[in-house]
CSV table of C-alpha atoms in Angstrom, one decimal:
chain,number,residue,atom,x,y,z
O,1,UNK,CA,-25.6,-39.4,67.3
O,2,UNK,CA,-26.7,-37.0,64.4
O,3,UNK,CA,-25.1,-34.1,65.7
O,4,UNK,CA,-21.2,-36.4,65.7
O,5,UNK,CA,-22.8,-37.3,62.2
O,6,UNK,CA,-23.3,-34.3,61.1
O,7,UNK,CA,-20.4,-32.8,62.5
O,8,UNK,CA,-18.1,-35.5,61.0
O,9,UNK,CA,-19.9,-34.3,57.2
O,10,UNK,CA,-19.1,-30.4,58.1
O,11,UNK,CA,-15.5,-31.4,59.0
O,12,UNK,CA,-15.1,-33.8,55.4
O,13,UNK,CA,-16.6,-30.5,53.7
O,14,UNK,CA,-14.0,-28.3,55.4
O,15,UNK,CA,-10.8,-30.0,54.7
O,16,UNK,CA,-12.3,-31.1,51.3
O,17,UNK,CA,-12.1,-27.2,50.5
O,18,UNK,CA,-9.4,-26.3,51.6
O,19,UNK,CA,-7.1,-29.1,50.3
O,20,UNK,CA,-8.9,-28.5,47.0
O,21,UNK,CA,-7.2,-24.8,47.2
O,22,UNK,CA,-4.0,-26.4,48.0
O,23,UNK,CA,-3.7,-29.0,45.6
O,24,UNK,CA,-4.2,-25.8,42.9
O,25,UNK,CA,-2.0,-24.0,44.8
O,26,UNK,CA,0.5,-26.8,44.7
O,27,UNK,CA,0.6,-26.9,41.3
O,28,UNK,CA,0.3,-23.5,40.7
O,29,UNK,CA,3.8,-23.0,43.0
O,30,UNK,CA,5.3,-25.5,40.2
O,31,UNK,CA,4.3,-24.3,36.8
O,32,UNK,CA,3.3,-20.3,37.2
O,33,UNK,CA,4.7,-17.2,38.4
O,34,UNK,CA,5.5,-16.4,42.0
O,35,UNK,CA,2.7,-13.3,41.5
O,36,UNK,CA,-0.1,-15.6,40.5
O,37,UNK,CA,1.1,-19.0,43.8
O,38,UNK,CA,1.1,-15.9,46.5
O,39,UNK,CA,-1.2,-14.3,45.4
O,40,UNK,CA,-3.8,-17.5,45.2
O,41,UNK,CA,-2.1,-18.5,48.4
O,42,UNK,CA,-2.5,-15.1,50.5
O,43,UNK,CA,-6.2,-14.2,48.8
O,44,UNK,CA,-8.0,-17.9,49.2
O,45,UNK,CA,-5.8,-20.3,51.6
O,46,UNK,CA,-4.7,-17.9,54.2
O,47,UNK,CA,-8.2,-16.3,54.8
O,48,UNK,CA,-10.1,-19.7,55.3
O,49,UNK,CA,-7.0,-20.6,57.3
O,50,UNK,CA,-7.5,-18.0,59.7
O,51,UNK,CA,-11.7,-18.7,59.7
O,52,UNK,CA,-11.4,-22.1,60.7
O,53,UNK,CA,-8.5,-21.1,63.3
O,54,UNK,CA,-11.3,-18.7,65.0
O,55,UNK,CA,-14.3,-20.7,64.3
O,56,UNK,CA,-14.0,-23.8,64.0
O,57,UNK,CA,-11.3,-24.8,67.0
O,58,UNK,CA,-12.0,-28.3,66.9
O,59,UNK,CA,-10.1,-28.5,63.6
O,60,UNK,CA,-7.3,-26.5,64.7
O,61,UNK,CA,-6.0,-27.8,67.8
O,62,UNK,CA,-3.3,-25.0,69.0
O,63,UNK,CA,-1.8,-27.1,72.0
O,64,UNK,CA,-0.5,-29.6,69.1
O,65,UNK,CA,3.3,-30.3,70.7
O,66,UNK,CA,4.7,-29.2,66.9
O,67,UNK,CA,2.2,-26.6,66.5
O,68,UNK,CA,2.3,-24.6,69.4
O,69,UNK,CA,6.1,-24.9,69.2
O,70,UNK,CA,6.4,-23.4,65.7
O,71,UNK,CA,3.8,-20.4,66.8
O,72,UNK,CA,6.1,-19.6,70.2
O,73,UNK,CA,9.1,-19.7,67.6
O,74,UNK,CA,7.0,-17.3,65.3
O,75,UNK,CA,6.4,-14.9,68.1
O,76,UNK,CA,9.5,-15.3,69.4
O,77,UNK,CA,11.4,-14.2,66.5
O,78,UNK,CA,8.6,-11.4,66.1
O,79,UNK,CA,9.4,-10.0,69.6
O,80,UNK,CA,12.8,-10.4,70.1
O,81,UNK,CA,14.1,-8.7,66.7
O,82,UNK,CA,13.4,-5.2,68.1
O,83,UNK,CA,15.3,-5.3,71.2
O,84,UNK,CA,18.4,-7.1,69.8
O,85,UNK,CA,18.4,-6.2,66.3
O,86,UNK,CA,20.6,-2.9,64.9
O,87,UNK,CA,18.9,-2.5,61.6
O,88,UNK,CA,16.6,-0.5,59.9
O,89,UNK,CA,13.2,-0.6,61.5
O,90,UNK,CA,11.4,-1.9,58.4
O,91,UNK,CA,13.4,-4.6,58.0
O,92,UNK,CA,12.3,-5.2,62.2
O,93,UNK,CA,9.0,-4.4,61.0
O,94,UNK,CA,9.3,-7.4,57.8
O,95,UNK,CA,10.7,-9.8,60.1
O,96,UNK,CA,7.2,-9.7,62.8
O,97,UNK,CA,5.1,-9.8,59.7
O,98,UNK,CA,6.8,-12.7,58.5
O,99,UNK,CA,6.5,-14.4,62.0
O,100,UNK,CA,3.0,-13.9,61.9
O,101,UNK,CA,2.6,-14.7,58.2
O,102,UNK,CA,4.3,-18.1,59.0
O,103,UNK,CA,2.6,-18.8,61.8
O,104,UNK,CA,-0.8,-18.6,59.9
O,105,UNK,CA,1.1,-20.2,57.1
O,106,UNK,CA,1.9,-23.6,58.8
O,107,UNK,CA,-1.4,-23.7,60.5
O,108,UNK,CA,-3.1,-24.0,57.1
O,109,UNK,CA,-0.3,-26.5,56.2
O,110,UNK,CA,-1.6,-28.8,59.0
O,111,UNK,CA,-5.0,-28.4,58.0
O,112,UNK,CA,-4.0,-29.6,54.5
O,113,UNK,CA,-1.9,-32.4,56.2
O,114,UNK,CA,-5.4,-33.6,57.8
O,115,UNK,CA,-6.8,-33.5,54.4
O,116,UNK,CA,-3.9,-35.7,52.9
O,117,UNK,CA,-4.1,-38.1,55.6
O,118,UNK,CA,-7.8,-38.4,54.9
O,119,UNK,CA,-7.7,-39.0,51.3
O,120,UNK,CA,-4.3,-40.9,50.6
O,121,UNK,CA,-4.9,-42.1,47.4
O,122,UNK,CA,-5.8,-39.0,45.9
O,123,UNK,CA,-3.2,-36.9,47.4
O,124,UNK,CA,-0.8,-39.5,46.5
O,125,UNK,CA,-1.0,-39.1,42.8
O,126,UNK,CA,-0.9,-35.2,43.7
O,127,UNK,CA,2.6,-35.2,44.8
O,128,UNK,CA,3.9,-37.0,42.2
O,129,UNK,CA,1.9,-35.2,39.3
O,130,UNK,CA,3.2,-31.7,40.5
O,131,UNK,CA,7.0,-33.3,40.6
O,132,UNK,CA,6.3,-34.7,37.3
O,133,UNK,CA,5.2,-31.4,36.2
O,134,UNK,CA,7.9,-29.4,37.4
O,135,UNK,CA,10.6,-31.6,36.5
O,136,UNK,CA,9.2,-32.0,32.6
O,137,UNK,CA,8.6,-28.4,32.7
O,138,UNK,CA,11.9,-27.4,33.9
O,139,UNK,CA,13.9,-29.8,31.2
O,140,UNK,CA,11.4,-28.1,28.7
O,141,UNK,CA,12.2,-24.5,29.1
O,142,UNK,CA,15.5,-24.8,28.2
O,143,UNK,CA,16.7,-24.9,25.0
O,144,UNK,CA,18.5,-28.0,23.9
O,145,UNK,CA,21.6,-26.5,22.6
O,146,UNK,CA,22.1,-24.5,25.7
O,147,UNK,CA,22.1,-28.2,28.0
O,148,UNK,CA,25.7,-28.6,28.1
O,149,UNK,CA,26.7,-24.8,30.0
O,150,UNK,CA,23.4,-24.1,31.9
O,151,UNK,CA,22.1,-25.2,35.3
O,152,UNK,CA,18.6,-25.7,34.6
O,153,UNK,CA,15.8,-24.0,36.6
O,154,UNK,CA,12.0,-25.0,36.6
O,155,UNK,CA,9.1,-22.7,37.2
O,156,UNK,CA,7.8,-20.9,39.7
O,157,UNK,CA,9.0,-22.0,43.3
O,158,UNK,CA,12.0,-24.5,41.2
O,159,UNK,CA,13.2,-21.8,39.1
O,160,UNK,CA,16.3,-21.8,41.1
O,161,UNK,CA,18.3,-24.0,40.6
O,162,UNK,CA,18.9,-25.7,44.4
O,163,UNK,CA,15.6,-24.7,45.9
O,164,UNK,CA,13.9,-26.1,42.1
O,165,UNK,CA,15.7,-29.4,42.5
O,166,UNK,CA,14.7,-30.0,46.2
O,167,UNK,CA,11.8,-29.3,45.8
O,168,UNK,CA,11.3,-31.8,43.3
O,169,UNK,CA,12.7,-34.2,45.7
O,170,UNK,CA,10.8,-33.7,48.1
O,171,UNK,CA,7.3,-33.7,46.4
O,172,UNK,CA,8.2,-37.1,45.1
O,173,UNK,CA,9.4,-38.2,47.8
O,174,UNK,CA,6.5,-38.3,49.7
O,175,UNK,CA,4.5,-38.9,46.8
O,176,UNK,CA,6.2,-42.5,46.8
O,177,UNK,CA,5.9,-42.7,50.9
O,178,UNK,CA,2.0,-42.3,50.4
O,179,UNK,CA,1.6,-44.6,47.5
O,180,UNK,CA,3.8,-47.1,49.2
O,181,UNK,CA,2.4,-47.0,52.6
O,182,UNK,CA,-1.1,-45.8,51.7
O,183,UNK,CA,-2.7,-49.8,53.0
O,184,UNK,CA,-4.3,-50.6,49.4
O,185,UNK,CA,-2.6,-53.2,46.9
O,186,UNK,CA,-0.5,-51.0,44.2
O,187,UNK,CA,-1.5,-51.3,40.6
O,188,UNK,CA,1.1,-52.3,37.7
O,189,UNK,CA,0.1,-48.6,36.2
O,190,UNK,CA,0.8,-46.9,39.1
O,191,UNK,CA,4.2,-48.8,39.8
O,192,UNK,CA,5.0,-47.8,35.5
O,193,UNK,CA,3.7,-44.1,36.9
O,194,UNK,CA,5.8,-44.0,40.1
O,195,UNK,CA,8.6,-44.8,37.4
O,196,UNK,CA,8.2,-42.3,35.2
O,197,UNK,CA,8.0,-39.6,37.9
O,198,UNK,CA,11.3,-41.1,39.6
O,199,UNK,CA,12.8,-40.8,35.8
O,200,UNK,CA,12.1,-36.8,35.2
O,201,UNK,CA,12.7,-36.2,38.9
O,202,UNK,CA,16.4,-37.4,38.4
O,203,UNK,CA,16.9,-36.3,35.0
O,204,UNK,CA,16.0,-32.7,36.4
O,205,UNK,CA,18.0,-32.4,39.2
O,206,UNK,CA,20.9,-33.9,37.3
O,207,UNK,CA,20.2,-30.9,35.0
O,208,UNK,CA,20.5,-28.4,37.6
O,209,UNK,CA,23.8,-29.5,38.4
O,210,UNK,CA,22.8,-28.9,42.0
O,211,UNK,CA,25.5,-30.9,43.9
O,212,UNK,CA,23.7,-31.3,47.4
O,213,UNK,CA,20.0,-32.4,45.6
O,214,UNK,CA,21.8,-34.6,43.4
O,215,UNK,CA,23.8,-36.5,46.5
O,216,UNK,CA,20.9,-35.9,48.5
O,217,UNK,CA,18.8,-37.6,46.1
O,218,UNK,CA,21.0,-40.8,45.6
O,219,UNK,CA,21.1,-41.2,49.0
O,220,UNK,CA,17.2,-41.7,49.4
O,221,UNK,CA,16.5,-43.7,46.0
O,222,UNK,CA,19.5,-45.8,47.5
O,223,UNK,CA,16.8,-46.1,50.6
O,224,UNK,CA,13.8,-46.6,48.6
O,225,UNK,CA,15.6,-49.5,46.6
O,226,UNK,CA,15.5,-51.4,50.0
O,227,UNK,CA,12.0,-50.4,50.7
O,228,UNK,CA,11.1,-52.0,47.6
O,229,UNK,CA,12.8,-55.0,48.3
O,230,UNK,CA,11.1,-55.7,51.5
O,231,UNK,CA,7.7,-54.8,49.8
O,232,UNK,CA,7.8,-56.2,46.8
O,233,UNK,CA,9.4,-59.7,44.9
O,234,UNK,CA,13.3,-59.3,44.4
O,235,UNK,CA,12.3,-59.5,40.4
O,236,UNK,CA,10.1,-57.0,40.1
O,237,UNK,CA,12.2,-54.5,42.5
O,238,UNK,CA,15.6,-55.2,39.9
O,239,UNK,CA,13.4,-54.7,37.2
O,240,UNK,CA,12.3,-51.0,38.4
O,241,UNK,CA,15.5,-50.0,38.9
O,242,UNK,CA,17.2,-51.2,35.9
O,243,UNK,CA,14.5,-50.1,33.9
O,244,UNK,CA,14.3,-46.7,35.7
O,245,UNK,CA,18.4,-46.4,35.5
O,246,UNK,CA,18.8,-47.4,31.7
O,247,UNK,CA,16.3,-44.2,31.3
O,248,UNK,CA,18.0,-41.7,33.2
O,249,UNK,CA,21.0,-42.5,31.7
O,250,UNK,CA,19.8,-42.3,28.5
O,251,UNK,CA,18.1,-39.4,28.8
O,252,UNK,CA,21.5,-37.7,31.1
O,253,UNK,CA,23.9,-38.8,27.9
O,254,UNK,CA,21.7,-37.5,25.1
O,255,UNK,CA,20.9,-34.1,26.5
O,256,UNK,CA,24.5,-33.1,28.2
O,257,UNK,CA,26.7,-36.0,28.2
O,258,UNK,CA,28.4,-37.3,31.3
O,259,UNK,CA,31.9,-36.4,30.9
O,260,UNK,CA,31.1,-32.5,30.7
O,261,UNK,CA,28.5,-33.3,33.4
O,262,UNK,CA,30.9,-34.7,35.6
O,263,UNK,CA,33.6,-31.6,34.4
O,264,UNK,CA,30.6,-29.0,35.7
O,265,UNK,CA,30.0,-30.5,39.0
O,266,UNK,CA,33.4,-30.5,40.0
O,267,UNK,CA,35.0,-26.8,38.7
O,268,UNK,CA,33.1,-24.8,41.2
O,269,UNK,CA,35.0,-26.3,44.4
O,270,UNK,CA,33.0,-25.9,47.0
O,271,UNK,CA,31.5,-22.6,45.9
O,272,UNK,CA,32.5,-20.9,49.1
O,273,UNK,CA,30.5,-23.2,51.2
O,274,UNK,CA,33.6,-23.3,53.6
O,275,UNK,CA,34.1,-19.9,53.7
O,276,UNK,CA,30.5,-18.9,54.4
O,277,UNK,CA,30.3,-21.6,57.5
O,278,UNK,CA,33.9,-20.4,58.5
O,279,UNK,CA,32.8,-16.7,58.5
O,280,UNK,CA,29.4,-17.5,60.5
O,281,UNK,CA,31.5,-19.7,62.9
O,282,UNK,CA,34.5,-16.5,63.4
O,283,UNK,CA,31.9,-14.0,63.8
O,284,UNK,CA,29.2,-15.4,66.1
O,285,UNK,CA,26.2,-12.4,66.9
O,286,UNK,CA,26.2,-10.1,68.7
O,287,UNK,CA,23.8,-12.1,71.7
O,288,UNK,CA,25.0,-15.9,71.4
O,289,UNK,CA,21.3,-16.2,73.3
O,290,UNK,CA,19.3,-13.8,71.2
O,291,UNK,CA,21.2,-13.6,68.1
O,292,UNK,CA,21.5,-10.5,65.6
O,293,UNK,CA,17.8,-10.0,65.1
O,294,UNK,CA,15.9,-11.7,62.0
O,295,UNK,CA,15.2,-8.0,61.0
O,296,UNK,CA,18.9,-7.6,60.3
O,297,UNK,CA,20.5,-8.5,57.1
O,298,UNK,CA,23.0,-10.7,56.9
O,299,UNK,CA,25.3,-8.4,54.7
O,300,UNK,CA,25.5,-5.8,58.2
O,301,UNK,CA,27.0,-8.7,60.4
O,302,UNK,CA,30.3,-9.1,61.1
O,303,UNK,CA,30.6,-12.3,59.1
O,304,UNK,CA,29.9,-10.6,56.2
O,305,UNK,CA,31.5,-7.4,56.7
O,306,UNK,CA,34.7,-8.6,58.7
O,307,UNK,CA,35.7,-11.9,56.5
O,308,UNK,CA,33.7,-12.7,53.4
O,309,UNK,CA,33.7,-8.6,51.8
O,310,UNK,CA,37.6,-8.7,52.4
O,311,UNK,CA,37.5,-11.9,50.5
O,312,UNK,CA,35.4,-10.4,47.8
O,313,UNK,CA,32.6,-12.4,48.3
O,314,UNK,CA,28.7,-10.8,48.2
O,315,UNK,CA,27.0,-13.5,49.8
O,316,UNK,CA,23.3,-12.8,51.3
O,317,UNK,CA,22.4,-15.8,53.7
O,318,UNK,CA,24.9,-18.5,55.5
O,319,UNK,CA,23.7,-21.0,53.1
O,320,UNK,CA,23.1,-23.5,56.3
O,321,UNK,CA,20.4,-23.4,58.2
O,322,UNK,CA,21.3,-24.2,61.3
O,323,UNK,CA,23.7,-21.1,61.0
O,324,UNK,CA,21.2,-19.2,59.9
O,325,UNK,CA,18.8,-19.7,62.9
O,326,UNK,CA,21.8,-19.1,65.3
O,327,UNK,CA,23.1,-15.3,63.5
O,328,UNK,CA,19.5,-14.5,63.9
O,329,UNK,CA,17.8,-15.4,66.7
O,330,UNK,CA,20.3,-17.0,68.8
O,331,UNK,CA,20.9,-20.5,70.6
O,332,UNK,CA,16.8,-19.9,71.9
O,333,UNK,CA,16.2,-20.2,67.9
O,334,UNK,CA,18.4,-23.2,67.7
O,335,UNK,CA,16.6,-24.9,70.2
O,336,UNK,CA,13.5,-24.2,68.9
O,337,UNK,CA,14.3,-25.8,65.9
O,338,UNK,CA,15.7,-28.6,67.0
O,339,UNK,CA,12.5,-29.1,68.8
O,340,UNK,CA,10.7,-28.7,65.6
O,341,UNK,CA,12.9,-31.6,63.6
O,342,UNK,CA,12.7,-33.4,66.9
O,343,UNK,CA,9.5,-33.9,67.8
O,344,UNK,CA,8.7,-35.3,64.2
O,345,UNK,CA,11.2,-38.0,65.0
O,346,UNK,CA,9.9,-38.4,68.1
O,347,UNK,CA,6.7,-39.4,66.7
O,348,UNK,CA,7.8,-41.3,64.2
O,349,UNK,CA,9.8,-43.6,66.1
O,350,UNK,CA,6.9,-43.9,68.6
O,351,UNK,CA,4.2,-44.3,66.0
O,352,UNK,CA,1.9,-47.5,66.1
O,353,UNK,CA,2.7,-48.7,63.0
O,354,UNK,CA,5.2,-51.0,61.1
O,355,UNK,CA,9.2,-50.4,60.9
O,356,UNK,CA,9.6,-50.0,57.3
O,357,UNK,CA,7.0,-47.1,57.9
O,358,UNK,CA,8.8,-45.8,60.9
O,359,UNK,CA,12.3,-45.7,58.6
O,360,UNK,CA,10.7,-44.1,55.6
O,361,UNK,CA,9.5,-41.4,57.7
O,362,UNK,CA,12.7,-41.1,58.8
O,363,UNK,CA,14.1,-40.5,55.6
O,364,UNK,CA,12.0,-37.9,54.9
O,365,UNK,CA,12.8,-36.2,57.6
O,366,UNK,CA,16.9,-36.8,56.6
O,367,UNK,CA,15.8,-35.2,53.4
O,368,UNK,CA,15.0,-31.7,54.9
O,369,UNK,CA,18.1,-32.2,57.1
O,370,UNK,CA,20.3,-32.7,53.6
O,371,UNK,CA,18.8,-30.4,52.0
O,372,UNK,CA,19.1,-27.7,53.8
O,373,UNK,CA,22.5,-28.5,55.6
O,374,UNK,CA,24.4,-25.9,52.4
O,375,UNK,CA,21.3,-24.1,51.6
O,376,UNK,CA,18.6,-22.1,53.3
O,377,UNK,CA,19.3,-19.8,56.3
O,378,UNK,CA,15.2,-19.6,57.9
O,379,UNK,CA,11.7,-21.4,58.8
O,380,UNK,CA,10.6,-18.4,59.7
O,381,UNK,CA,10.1,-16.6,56.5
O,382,UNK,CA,7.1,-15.1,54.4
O,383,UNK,CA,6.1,-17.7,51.2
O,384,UNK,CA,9.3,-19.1,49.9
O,385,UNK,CA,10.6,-22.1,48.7
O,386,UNK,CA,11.9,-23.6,52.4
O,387,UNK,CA,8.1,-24.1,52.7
O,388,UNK,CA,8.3,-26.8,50.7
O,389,UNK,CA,11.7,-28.4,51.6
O,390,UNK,CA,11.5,-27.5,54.8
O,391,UNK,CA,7.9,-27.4,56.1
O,392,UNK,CA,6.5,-29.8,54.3
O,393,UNK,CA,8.8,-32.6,55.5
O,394,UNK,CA,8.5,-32.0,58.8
O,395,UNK,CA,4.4,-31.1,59.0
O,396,UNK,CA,4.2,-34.3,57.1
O,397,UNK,CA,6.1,-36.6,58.7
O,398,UNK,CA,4.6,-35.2,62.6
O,399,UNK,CA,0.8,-35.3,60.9
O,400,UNK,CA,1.3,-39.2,59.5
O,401,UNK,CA,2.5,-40.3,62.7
O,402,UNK,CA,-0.2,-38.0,64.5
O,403,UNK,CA,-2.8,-40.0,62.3
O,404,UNK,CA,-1.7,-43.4,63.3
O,405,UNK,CA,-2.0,-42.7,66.6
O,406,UNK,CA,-5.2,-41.6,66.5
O,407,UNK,CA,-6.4,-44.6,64.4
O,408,UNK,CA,-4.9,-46.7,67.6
O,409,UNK,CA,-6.9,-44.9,69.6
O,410,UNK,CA,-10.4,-45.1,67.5
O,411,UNK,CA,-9.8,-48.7,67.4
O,412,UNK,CA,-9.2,-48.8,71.0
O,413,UNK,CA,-12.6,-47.0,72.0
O,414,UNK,CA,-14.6,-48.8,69.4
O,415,UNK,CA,-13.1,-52.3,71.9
O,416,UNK,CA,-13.9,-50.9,74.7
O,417,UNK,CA,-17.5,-50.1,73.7
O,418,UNK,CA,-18.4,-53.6,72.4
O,419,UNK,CA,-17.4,-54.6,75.6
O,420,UNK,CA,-19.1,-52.7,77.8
């Protein structure tokens, strides 16, 4: 009995340390330079990572269904780019230390997503500080004459202007899910908090003038409207939205107005979306099985030297990445990944929990589908911005419904014991 007590304390202290580290490293990755986030990241997170992977194996549990899935795709892509790739050998060369630097990458991710599942509350206010912080500090940096022409970046990780506004999205987006679904009663401040957050989230993707967050984002406050609605009384739900609405709008008309807003988001067209997806889709690799190689670059395939250079157009990924997967490493790439969005929703529609949980997990997982449907090309990719609309999604949603299953479990054995 002391040693499962003791063992229990050594486990707390582990995952207390490292999702210390990664709540500074969250923030870090929203507010500071990519030098100082990798560096941090690479020099503190990814060393303890690999300890605990080698010594400690009951917190690291390889055989995990998502897990061991996204290592074999890591290894996979590793492998396979030097005997189908033409490119130069240090680009093979990048692409095996990427597989290996994500495959150590999401195993610390799922050591912090024990850590969050732990200690809710906390974490919680986590997510929605750091897309608080990025959203105000994105609006902030840029000067308020210049609103009205520029799409507005953030810091760090959001300092693009696509990947910066999902991002956002996504950190408050499951912010809300834990705060919402985290079992304890929810304070009037933290409903005014959750507000505010939801406020300079919108108001900074609306600044980015990022077409695909913006729609993407619509659609799941459209979602969490009913999720409030079934949690909460109909008055206070109508009076977070209008409240939250009059604000965005406010804020929206006084910094860029909407009628130049609207002008901006529609004189780009489609920004060649079509033409990028048409190109990929014309020009399939070389091995429909194997793909092109993730050590190749994009601008040597046909795509781009057959259709998109005669059309003038220097593009660098597919800007989809289910495209991206297939140009690389083939329909065996595909179907990894669709094992790695599927298993997530696998688990979430066979977690022991209620159905308004079940959905919002769901949505989560819709966000990383949305948001990377005209953006992105990889997973499989050394620290970048995908790790948070991408991995984080799907790590988080698979580790939630992981955790409620165990719970079941623990109950189970605890009935079982007072009967016997």
């Amino acid at each position: 009995m002391g040693q499962n007590s003791s063992g229990r304390e050594m486990t707390a202290v582990w995952f207390g340390r490292l999702g210390f580290l990664f709540g500074i490293w969250l923030f870090l990755s929203v507010s500071a330079p990519e030098v100082v986030f990798r560096t941090f990241f690479h020099a503190l997170i990814l060393p303890l990572t690999a300890y605990l992977a080698l010594q400690r194996r009951d917190l690291v549990d390889l055989k995990e269904p998502f897990i061991a899935v996204f290592v074999l795709f890591c290894a996979y892509m590793s492998v396979s780019t030097w005997f189908v790739g033409s490119g130069p050998v240090k680009d093979d060369w990048q692409a095996s230390r990427w597989g290996v630097e994500a495959a150590f990458g999401m195993l610390a991710f799922r050591l912090w997503m024990s850590s969050i599942v732990r200690y809710r509350k906390v974490w919680g206010y986590v997510f929605l500080c750091a897309a608080l912080l990025g959203s105000l500090a994105g609006v902030a940096t840029v000067p308020l004459p210049e609103f009205g022409g520029l799409r507005t970046g953030g810091l760090g990780m959001l300092e693009h202007p696509i990947q910066g506004a999902s991002i956002a999205i996504v950190l408050m987006a499951i912010g809300l899910f834990i705060l919402l679904h985290r079992n304890e009663p929810i304070q009037p401040a933290e409903v005014f908090f959750a507000v505010l957050v939801i406020v300079a989230t919108c108001v900074f993707v609306i600044m980015t003038k990022s077409r695909a967050p913006i729609l993407t984002m619509c659609a799941y406050l459209t979602f969490f409207v009913f999720v409030l609605g079934a949690r909460f009384r109909p008055h206070l739900t109508a009076f977070c939205v209008v409240f939250a609405g009059a604000l965005i709008v406010v804020s929206v008309q006084s910094l860029v107005g909407f009628e130049p807003l609207v002008e901006q988001l529609f004189k780009r067209g489609d920004a060649h979306r079509f033409d990028i997806w048409e190109a990929y889709a014309s020009y399939p690799p070389e091995s429909l099985w194997f793909g092109n190689g993730a050590g190749m670059d994009f601008k040597l395939m046909d795509a781009s030297r057959q259709f998109l250079e005669p059309l003038g157009l220097d593009i660098s990924h597919p800007h989809n990445i289910w495209l991206g997967v297939w140009a690389e490493t083939g329909f065996i790439g595909v179907a990894f990944q669709l094992a790695l969005l599927g298993l997530p929703v696998l688990w979430a529609i066979k977690a022991p929990t209620n159905p308004l949980v079940k959905l919002h997990l769901l949505a989560l997982l819709a966000l990383f589908v949305m948001l990377t449907f005209t953006d992105e090309y990889t997973l499989l990719i050394s620290m970048h911005p995908v790790w948070l609309i991408g991995w984080l999604p799907l790590i988080f949603v698979w580790s939630w419904a992981c955790s409620a299953r165990a719970a079941v479990r623990k109950l189970n054995r605890a009935g079982e014991a007072y009967v016997q």
